[in-house]
Amino acid sequence: AQSVTQLGSHVSVSEGALVLLRCNYSSSVPPYLFWYVQYPNQGLQLLLKYTSAATLVKGINGFEAEFKKSETSFHLTKPSAHMSDAAEYFCAVSGGTGFQKLVFGTGTRLLVSP
Amino acid sequence: DAGVIQSPRHEVTEMGQEVTLRCKPISGHNSLFWYRQTMMRGLELLIYFNNNVPIDDSGMPEDRFSAKMPNASFSTLKIQPSEPRDSAVYFCASSQTGGGYTFGSGTRLTVV
């Protein structure tokens, strides 16, 4: 079985500051890991995914995440926040190759102040 | 590609009425998922299909909910009878094996 825990339901940063959204996973098999972003009144959009290749994954809009097996973590970072990054971010895990079911975390709302 | 298409975008209905939500997945995707999102419970997986076959419907709240996928390009989620507690945003998503999901824009359901 797979699960993810997102630490912090809300994260506030200033524009230009580092963004760090935390995600820890649990999986009985080698996982695939994903980050999604949801803007108000929209569906979820894939930011990036880890599928057992490079452990540092780069995504859209300047975001990246690093898979750390020893820490069972997949934290999302961005060096410099923009106002447009304000949204809800979801971490998700699946059981790897073959047919997959994604299990989502509870989400972290990112607030960006001027 | 037009992405995952859901209809309607908004639905307001009276308690007790039947509601049908529709989803057209991305062509070539072999898996389809129905999620419900609420403030209280977050994203909940209701049911998913692989190659048009329901694989796991353990997330369906109760017998009032049913889902079908008659072919690779169409799925429905039906609620009969609807209740106010069913008010939520319902998302459909599709994927290829090993890929991430592509979500539709959702259907916002309000049951009054």
XYZ file of N, CA, C and O in Angstrom, chain A residues 19-98:
320
model
N 10.943 28.523 -2.089
C 9.743 27.736 -1.806
C 10.169 26.313 -1.475
O 10.947 25.702 -2.223
N 9.669 25.793 -0.355
C 9.931 24.406 0.038
C 8.631 23.808 0.531
O 8.098 24.226 1.554
N 8.124 22.828 -0.203
C 6.921 22.113 0.199
C 7.324 20.665 0.458
O 7.911 20.021 -0.397
N 6.932 20.165 1.629
C 7.439 18.868 2.077
C 6.471 17.736 1.798
O 5.249 17.889 1.968
N 7.048 16.614 1.401
C 6.250 15.414 1.128
C 7.062 14.193 1.548
O 8.206 14.024 1.117
N 6.475 13.369 2.375
C 7.067 12.078 2.722
C 6.129 10.978 2.276
O 4.919 11.108 2.370
N 6.691 9.897 1.803
C 5.885 8.838 1.243
C 6.115 7.528 1.981
O 7.121 7.344 2.673
N 5.181 6.633 1.794
C 5.305 5.263 2.264
C 4.859 4.362 1.133
O 3.797 4.582 0.539
N 5.680 3.382 0.812
C 5.329 2.483 -0.281
C 5.977 1.131 -0.068
O 7.147 1.057 0.297
N 5.231 0.095 -0.338
C 5.736 -1.265 -0.165
C 6.520 -1.737 -1.388
O 7.145 -2.798 -1.341
N 6.483 -0.953 -2.446
C 7.222 -1.254 -3.668
C 7.913 0.025 -4.112
O 7.562 1.115 -3.649
N 8.918 -0.078 -4.996
C 9.547 1.146 -5.488
C 8.495 2.096 -6.049
O 7.716 1.711 -6.912
N 8.471 3.314 -5.542
C 7.375 4.206 -5.906
C 7.642 5.043 -7.147
O 8.778 5.283 -7.525
N 6.543 5.483 -7.750
C 6.562 6.631 -8.642
C 5.967 7.783 -7.836
O 4.982 7.592 -7.111
N 6.558 8.958 -7.969
C 6.111 10.102 -7.178
C 5.803 11.281 -8.076
O 6.471 11.486 -9.093
N 4.830 12.060 -7.676
C 4.318 13.143 -8.515
C 4.026 14.367 -7.655
O 3.660 14.247 -6.475
N 4.157 15.529 -8.266
C 3.636 16.761 -7.703
C 2.661 17.368 -8.710
O 2.972 17.480 -9.905
N 1.514 17.776 -8.170
C 0.491 18.443 -8.969
C 0.216 19.809 -8.359
O 0.330 20.010 -7.152
N -0.222 20.735 -9.216
C -0.637 22.052 -8.751
C -2.086 22.292 -9.165
O -2.513 21.846 -10.235
N -2.825 22.920 -8.274
C -4.217 23.254 -8.573
C -4.437 24.738 -8.317
O -4.311 25.206 -7.180
N -4.792 25.458 -9.372
C -5.170 26.858 -9.245
C -6.671 26.928 -8.974
O -7.405 25.998 -9.286
N -7.137 28.012 -8.393
C -8.557 28.112 -8.034
C -9.485 27.790 -9.200
O -9.270 28.261 -10.327
N -10.471 26.966 -8.903
C -11.518 26.601 -9.866
C -10.969 25.888 -11.101
O -11.570 25.962 -12.184
N -9.848 25.217 -10.929
C -9.277 24.457 -12.030
C -8.971 23.034 -11.582
O -9.001 22.716 -10.389
N -8.672 22.191 -12.566
C -8.232 20.839 -12.264
C -6.778 20.814 -11.838
O -6.130 21.848 -11.728
N -6.292 19.614 -11.573
C -4.904 19.461 -11.161
C -4.010 19.344 -12.396
O -4.336 18.657 -13.354
N -2.860 19.998 -12.319
C -1.908 20.011 -13.428
C -0.608 19.382 -12.957
O -0.104 19.717 -11.885
N -0.061 18.486 -13.756
C 1.176 17.813 -13.387
C 2.345 18.791 -13.440
O 2.598 19.437 -14.456
N 3.081 18.893 -12.314
C 4.275 19.721 -12.244
C 5.515 18.924 -12.630
O 6.356 19.380 -13.396
N 5.649 17.742 -12.043
C 6.805 16.899 -12.305
C 6.533 15.504 -11.780
O 5.593 15.297 -11.006
N 7.390 14.565 -12.213
C 7.226 13.196 -11.743
C 8.570 12.492 -11.652
O 9.496 12.770 -12.420
N 8.674 11.607 -10.691
C 9.832 10.736 -10.525
C 9.400 9.318 -10.850
O 8.441 8.809 -10.272
N 10.137 8.713 -11.792
C 9.776 7.350 -12.196
C 10.999 6.463 -12.235
O 11.203 5.702 -13.183
N 11.833 6.576 -11.224
C 12.998 5.712 -10.978
C 14.189 6.010 -11.862
O 15.098 5.199 -11.940
N 14.203 7.136 -12.516
C 15.383 7.541 -13.284
C 16.206 8.496 -12.396
O 16.558 8.143 -11.284
N 16.503 9.686 -12.877
C 17.287 10.633 -12.088
C 16.550 11.019 -10.814
O 15.335 11.224 -10.827
N 17.281 11.143 -9.717
C 16.627 11.443 -8.442
C 16.243 12.913 -8.320
O 15.366 13.253 -7.539
N 16.917 13.781 -9.062
C 16.549 15.199 -9.082
C 15.711 15.424 -10.340
O 16.191 15.242 -11.454
N 14.482 15.817 -10.119
C 13.539 15.947 -11.225
C 13.178 17.410 -11.410
O 12.834 18.089 -10.438
N 13.273 17.863 -12.642
C 12.891 19.240 -12.938
C 11.531 19.249 -13.606
O 11.222 18.400 -14.446
N 10.724 20.236 -13.212
C 9.383 20.325 -13.752
C 9.118 21.666 -14.398
O 10.035 22.411 -14.721
N 7.848 21.955 -14.539
C 7.471 23.210 -15.171
C 7.539 24.357 -14.180
O 7.568 24.133 -12.962
N 7.560 25.561 -14.704
C 7.518 26.786 -13.893
C 8.672 26.910 -12.903
O 8.547 27.596 -11.891
N 9.801 26.274 -13.180
C 10.983 26.416 -12.345
C 11.010 25.544 -11.098
O 11.910 25.672 -10.269
N 10.045 24.663 -10.956
C 10.012 23.769 -9.798
C 10.885 22.540 -10.024
O 11.075 22.097 -11.155
N 11.397 21.999 -8.929
C 12.117 20.742 -8.968
C 11.898 19.990 -7.670
O 11.466 20.569 -6.666
N 12.168 18.704 -7.708
C 12.009 17.878 -6.512
C 13.094 16.818 -6.517
O 13.536 16.365 -7.580
N 13.500 16.417 -5.334
C 14.549 15.410 -5.199
C 14.021 14.200 -4.462
O 13.470 14.322 -3.357
N 14.172 13.042 -5.070
C 13.785 11.784 -4.441
C 14.919 11.327 -3.525
O 16.061 11.159 -3.964
N 14.605 11.167 -2.246
C 15.582 10.684 -1.276
C 15.015 9.430 -0.622
O 14.182 9.504 0.294
N 15.523 8.304 -1.080
C 15.002 7.032 -0.582
C 15.262 6.857 0.905
O 14.410 6.368 1.655
N 16.442 7.270 1.354
C 16.807 7.074 2.763
C 15.910 7.867 3.693
O 15.694 7.486 4.850
N 15.367 8.965 3.190
C 14.481 9.804 4.003
C 13.010 9.615 3.611
O 12.158 10.270 4.208
N 12.754 8.783 2.667
C 11.405 8.592 2.089
C 10.746 9.937 1.834
O 9.586 10.169 2.216
N 11.496 10.817 1.186
C 10.976 12.165 0.947
C 11.014 12.516 -0.535
O 11.783 11.942 -1.321
N 10.193 13.473 -0.874
C 10.128 13.978 -2.258
C 9.674 15.438 -2.166
O 8.595 15.805 -2.593
N 10.516 16.263 -1.583
C 10.164 17.665 -1.339
C 10.237 18.484 -2.622
O 11.134 18.290 -3.451
N 9.347 19.434 -2.721
C 9.260 20.311 -3.892
C 9.912 21.652 -3.565
O 9.637 22.224 -2.504
N 10.752 22.153 -4.464
C 11.414 23.424 -4.226
C 11.369 24.306 -5.471
O 11.213 23.830 -6.600
N 11.508 25.606 -5.193
C 11.676 26.591 -6.264
C 12.530 27.703 -5.671
O 12.242 28.181 -4.572
N 13.596 28.109 -6.354
C 14.534 29.067 -5.757
C 13.904 30.421 -5.434
O 14.246 31.033 -4.427
N 12.989 30.879 -6.279
C 12.460 32.225 -6.116
C 10.974 32.231 -6.430
O 10.561 31.981 -7.558
N 10.170 32.519 -5.417
C 8.723 32.474 -5.584
C 8.205 33.662 -6.383
O 8.684 34.793 -6.224
N 7.198 33.386 -7.198
C 6.472 34.432 -7.910
C 5.050 34.475 -7.387
O 4.528 33.472 -6.869
N 4.427 35.628 -7.538
C 3.039 35.755 -7.106
C 2.162 34.698 -7.780
O 1.233 34.166 -7.185
N 2.481 34.377 -9.019
C 1.681 33.422 -9.785
C 1.809 31.991 -9.280
O 1.072 31.110 -9.732
N 2.736 31.754 -8.355
C 2.887 30.401 -7.783
C 1.861 30.103 -6.703
O 1.753 28.955 -6.246
N 1.133 31.111 -6.275
C 0.122 30.900 -5.236
C -0.937 29.924 -5.745
O -1.606 30.186 -6.751
N -1.052 28.802 -5.064
C -1.948 27.726 -5.496
C -1.902 26.633 -4.439
O -1.220 26.759 -3.422
N -2.620 25.548 -4.712
C -2.534 24.376 -3.840
C -1.696 23.317 -4.542
O -1.854 23.089 -5.748
N -0.839 22.678 -3.769
C 0.088 21.699 -4.322
C -0.160 20.343 -3.667
O -0.286 20.237 -2.441
N -0.216 19.326 -4.523
C -0.492 17.971 -4.057
C 0.656 17.049 -4.430
O 1.091 17.019 -5.584
N 1.108 16.291 -3.455
C 2.064 15.222 -3.680
C 1.277 13.923 -3.847
O 0.218 13.755 -3.224
N 1.769 13.026 -4.694
C 1.058 11.771 -4.937
C 2.059 10.650 -5.173
O 3.163 10.879 -5.668
N 1.641 9.439 -4.854
C 2.495 8.259 -5.021
C 1.709 7.157 -5.699
O 0.496 7.012 -5.504
N 2.408 6.392 -6.511
C 1.810 5.182 -7.068
C 2.803 4.047 -6.920
O 3.966 4.260 -6.571
N 2.323 2.858 -7.218
C 3.145 1.680 -6.965
C 4.098 1.324 -8.069
O 4.499 0.180 -8.173
N 4.468 2.293 -8.914
C 5.496 2.028 -9.898
C 4.954 1.497 -11.201
O 3.879 1.881 -11.641
N 5.685 0.600 -11.813
C 5.371 0.164 -13.173
C 4.058 -0.600 -13.212
O 3.526 -1.037 -12.191
N 3.559 -0.733 -14.416
C 2.314 -1.449 -14.592
C 1.118 -0.575 -14.262
O 1.210 0.641 -14.221
